[in-house]
CSV table of C-alpha atoms in Angstrom, one decimal:
chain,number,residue,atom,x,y,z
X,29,UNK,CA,111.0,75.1,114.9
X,30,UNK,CA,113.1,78.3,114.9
X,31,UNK,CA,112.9,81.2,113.1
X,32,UNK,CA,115.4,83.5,111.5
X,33,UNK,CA,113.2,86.5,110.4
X,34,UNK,CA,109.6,86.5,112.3
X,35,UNK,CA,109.1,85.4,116.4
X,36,UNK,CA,106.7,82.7,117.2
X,37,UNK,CA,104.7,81.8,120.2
X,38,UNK,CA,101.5,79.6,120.7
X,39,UNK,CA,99.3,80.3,124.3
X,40,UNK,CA,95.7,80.4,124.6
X,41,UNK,CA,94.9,78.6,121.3
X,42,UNK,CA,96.2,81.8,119.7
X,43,UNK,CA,99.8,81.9,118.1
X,44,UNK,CA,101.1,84.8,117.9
X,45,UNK,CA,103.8,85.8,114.7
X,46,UNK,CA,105.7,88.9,115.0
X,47,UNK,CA,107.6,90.0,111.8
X,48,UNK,CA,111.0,90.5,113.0
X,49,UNK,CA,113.7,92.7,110.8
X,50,UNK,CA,113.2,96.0,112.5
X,51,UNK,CA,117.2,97.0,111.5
X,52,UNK,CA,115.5,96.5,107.5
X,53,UNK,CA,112.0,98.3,108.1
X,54,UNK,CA,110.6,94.6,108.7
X,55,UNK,CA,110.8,94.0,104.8
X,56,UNK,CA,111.0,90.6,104.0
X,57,UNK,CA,113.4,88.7,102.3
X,58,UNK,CA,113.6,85.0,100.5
X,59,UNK,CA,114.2,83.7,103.9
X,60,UNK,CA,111.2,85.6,105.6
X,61,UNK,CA,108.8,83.6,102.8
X,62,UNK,CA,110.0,80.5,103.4
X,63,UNK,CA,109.6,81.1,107.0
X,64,UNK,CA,106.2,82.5,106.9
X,65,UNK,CA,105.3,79.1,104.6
X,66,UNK,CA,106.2,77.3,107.3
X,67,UNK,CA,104.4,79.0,109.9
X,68,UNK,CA,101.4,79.1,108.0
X,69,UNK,CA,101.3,75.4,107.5
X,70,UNK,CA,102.2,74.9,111.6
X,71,UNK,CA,99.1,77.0,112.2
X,72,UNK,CA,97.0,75.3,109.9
X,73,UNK,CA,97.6,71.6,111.3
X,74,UNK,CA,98.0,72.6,115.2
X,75,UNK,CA,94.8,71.7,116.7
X,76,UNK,CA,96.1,73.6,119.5
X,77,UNK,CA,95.9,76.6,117.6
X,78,UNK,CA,92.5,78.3,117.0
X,79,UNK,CA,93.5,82.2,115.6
X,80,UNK,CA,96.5,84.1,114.8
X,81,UNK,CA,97.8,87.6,115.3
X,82,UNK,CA,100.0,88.8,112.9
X,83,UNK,CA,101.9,92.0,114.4
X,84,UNK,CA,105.9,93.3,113.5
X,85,UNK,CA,108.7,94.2,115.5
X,86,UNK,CA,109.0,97.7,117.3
X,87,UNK,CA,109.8,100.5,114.8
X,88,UNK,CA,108.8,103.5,112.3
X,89,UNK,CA,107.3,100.3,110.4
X,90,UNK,CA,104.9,97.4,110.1
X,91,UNK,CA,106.8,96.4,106.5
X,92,UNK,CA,108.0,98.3,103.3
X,93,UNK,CA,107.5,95.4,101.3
X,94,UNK,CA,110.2,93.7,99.7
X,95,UNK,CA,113.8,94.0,101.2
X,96,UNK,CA,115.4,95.9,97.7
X,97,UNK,CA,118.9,96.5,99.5
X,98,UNK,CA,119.4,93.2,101.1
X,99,UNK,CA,119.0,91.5,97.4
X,100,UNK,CA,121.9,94.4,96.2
X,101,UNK,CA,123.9,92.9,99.0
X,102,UNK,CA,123.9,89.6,98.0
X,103,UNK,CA,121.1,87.9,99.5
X,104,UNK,CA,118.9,85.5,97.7
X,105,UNK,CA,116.4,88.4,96.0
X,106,UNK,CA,112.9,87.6,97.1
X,107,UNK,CA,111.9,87.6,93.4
X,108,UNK,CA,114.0,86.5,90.8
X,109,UNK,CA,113.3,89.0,87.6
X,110,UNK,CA,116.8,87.4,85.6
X,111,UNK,CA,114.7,84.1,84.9
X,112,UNK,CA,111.2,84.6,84.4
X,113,UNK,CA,110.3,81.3,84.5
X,114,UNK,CA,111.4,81.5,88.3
X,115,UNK,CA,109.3,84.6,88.8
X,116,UNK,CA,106.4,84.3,91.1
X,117,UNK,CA,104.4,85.8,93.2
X,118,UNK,CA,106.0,86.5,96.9
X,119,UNK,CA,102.4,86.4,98.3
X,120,UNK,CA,101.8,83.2,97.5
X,121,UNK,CA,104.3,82.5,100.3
X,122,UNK,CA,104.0,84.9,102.5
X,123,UNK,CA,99.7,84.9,102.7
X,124,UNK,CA,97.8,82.5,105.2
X,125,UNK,CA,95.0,82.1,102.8
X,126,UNK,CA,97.8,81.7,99.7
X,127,UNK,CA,98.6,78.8,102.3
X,128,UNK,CA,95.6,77.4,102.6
X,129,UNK,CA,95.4,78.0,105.6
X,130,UNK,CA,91.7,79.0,107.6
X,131,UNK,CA,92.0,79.6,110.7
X,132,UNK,CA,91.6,83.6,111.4
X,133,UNK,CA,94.3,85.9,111.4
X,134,UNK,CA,94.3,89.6,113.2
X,135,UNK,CA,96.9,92.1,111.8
X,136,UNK,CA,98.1,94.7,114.2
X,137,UNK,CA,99.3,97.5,112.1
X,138,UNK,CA,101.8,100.0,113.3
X,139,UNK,CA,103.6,102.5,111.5
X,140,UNK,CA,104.2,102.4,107.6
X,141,UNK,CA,102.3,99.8,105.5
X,142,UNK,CA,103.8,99.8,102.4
X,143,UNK,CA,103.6,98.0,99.3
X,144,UNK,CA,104.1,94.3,99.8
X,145,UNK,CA,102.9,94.6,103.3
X,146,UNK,CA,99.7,94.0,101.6
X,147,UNK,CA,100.6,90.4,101.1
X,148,UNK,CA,99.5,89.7,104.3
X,149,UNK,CA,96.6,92.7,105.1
X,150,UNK,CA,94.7,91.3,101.8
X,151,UNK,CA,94.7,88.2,103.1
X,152,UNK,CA,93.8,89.2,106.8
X,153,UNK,CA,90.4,88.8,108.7
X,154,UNK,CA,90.3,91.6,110.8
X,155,UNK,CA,92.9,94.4,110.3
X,156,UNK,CA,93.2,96.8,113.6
X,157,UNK,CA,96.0,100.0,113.4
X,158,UNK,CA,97.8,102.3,116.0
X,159,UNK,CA,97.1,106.1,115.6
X,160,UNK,CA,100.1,106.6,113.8
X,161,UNK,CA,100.0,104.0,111.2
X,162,UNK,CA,100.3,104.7,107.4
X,163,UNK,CA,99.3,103.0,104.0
X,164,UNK,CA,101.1,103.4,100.6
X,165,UNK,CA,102.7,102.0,97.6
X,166,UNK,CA,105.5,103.0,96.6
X,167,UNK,CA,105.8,101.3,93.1
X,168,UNK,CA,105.2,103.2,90.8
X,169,UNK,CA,107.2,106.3,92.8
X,170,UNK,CA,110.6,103.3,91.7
X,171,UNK,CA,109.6,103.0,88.5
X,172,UNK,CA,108.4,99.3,88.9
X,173,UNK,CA,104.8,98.4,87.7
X,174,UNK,CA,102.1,97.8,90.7
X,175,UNK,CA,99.7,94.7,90.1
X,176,UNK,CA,99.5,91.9,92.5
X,177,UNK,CA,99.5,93.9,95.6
X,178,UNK,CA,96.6,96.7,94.2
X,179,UNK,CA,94.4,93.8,92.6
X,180,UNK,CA,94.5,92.1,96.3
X,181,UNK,CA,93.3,95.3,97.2
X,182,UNK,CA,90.4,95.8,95.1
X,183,UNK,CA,88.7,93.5,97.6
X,184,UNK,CA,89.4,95.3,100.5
X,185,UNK,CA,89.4,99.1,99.5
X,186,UNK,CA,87.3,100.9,96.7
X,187,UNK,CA,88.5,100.5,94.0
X,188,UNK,CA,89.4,104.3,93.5
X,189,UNK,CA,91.3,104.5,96.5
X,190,UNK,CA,93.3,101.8,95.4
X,191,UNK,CA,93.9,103.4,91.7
X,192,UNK,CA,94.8,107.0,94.0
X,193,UNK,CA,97.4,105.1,96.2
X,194,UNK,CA,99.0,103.4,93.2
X,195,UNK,CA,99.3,106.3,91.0
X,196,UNK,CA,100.7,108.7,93.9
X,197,UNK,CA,103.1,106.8,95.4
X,198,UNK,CA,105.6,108.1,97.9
X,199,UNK,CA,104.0,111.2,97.2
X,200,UNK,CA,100.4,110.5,99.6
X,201,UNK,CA,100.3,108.4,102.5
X,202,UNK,CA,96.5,107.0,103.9
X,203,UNK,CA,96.4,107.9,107.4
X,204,UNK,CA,95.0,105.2,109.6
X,205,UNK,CA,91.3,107.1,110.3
X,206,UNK,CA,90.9,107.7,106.2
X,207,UNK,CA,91.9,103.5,106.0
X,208,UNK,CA,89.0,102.7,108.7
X,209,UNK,CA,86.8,104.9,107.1
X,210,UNK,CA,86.8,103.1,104.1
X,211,UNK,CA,87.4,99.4,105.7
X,212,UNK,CA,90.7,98.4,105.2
X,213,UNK,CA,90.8,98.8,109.2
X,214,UNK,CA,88.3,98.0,111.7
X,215,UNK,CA,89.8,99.8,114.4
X,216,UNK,CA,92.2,102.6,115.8
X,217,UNK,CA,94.1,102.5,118.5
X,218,UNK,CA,96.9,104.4,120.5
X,219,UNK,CA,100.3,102.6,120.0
X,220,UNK,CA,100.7,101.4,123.3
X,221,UNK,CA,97.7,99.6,123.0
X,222,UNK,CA,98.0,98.1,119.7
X,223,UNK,CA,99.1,94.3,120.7
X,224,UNK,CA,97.3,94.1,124.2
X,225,UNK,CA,93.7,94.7,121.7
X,226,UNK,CA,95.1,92.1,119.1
X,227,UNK,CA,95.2,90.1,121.6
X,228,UNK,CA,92.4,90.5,123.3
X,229,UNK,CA,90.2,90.5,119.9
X,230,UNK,CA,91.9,87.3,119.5
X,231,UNK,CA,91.0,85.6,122.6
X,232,UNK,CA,87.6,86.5,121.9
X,233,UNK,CA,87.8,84.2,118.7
X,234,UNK,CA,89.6,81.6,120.0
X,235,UNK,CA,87.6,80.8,122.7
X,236,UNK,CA,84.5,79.7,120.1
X,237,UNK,CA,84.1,76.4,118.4
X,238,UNK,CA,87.1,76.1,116.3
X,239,UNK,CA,85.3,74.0,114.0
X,240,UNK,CA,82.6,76.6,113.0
X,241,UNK,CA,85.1,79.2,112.8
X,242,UNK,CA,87.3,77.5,110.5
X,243,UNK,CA,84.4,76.8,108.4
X,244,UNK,CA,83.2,79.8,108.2
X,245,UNK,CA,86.4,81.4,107.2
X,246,UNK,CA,87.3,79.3,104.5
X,247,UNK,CA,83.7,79.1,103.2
X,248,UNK,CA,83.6,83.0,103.0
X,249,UNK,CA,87.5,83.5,101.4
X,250,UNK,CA,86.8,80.9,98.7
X,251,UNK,CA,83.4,82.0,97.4
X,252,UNK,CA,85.5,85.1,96.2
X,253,UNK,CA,86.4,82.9,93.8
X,254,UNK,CA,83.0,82.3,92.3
X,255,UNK,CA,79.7,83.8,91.0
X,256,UNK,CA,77.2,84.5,93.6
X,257,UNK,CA,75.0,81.9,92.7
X,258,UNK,CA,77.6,79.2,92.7
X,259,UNK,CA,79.4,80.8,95.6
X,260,UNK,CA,75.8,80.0,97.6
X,261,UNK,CA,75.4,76.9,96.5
X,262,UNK,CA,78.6,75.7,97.4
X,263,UNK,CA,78.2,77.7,100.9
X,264,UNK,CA,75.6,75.5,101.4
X,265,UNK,CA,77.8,72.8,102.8
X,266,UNK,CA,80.2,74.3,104.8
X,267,UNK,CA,77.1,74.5,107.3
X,268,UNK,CA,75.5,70.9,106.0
X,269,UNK,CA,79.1,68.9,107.2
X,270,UNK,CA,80.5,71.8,109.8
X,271,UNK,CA,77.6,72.2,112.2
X,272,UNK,CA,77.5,68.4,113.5
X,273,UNK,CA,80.9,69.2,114.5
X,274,UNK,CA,81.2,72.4,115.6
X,275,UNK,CA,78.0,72.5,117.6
X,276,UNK,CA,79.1,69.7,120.0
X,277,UNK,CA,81.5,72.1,121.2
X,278,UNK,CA,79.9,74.3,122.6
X,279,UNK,CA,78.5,74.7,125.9
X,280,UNK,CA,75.5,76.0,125.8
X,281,UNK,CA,74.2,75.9,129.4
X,282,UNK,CA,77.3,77.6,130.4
X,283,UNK,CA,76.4,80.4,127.2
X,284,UNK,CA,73.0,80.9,128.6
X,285,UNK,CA,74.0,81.2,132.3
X,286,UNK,CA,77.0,83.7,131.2
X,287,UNK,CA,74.3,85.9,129.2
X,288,UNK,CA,71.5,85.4,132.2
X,289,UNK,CA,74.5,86.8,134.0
X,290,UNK,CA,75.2,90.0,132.0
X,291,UNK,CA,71.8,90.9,132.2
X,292,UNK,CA,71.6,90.7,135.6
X,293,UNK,CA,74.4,92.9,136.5
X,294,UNK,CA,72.9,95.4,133.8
């Protein structure tokens, strides 16, 4: 399938989506969300495909969030505020998990971050950033009331540094070492290294059983869901139907040697 507004490429069990409207600061449209619900439901139903990296085109940003001008031009408005019973929520679209869809994703995060952008980092795995990336929403700054994006947010980031970055706005931006010091990222790293590590991180994943790591992904993501002890005892079989099949593929003569290995040249 092609794609009008994101790049798509599977090798290595990893595909690899790159958010592609640089001319627009990467904001996405009605087209990108269609686009992006397709691509989550290729990734979930490839067995070819064990991890994704979710990166975005060359530029001063990752995404701004929704595309305002395009929508003043006369494109299809990514939310449509004239009917409110066709008002809904772009993330629902836009977000692997929204999808249903378990199989890990890695966001590689360069430049601004802004507003809806965390469609896709509250619903990512493992979140790494170049040195000159930048976190904000710009909501409230417009005028516009901030609530789906922030309440995403209040299970990634405290929740007062979530209330700071609504209620400034444009006017405070989180540098990337403030957003790994508070684990929104997991990692910095210079620009020019940014997709080369995304990669590599997701190699790393996608070389494991796929079975356990899809189970343990969506075991973890929908106990959020739930009280902790109903969360647990619903955990329980994740592990209970998973293992028989994820433990089969694994080589574990070939683990032990690789490890026996290691510590030799140590």
């Amino acid at each position: 399938m092609s794609y009008e507004t994101i790049l798509y490429e599977v090798a290595d069990h990893v595909a690899t989506i790159t958010i592609n409207r640089p001319e627009a600061m990467n904001s996405f449209n009605r087209t990108m969300m269609e686009e992006f619900k397709a691509v989550w439901h290729e990734v979930s139903w490839n067995d070819n495909i064990h991890v994704s990296v979710l990166r975005a085109a060359p530029g001063r940003a990752f995404c701004t969030g929704v595309d305002v001008k395009g929508a003043v031009g006369g494109d299809r408005p990514a939310v449509d505020l004239d009917n409110v019973w066709h008002c809904y929520d772009p993330g629902d679209e836009l977000g692997p998990k929204s999808q249903k869809c378990w199989k890990p994703m890695i966001a590689a995060v360069h430049g601004m971050a802004a507003g809806g952008a965390f469609y896709w980092l509250n619903e990512a795995d493992i979140i790494i950033a170049s040195e000159d990336a930048t976190f904000f929403d710009p909501h409230v700054t417009y005028g516009m009331t901030s609530a789906l994006e922030p309440i995403g947010m209040t299970y990634k980031m405290p929740l007062q540094d979530v209330l700071r970055m609504v209620l400034l706005g444009n006017d405070e931006r989180m540098s990337a070492e403030y957003a790994k010091s508070i684990g929104l990222v997991s990692e910095v790293v210079p620009l020019d290294n940014l997709w080369a590590r995304a990669h590599e991180l997701a190699l790393q994943i996608a070389a494991k059983p796929p079975a356990a790591i899809q189970g343990s992904i969506k075991a973890i993501w929908t106990s959020l869901d739930m009280p902790r002890s109903v969360a647990l005892a619903n955990g329980l079989k994740y592990p209970q139907i998973g293992n028989p099949v994820g433990v089969p593929q694994v080589d574990r003569a070939a683990l032990m040697a690789d490890k026996a290995k290691k510590y030799t040249l140590r």
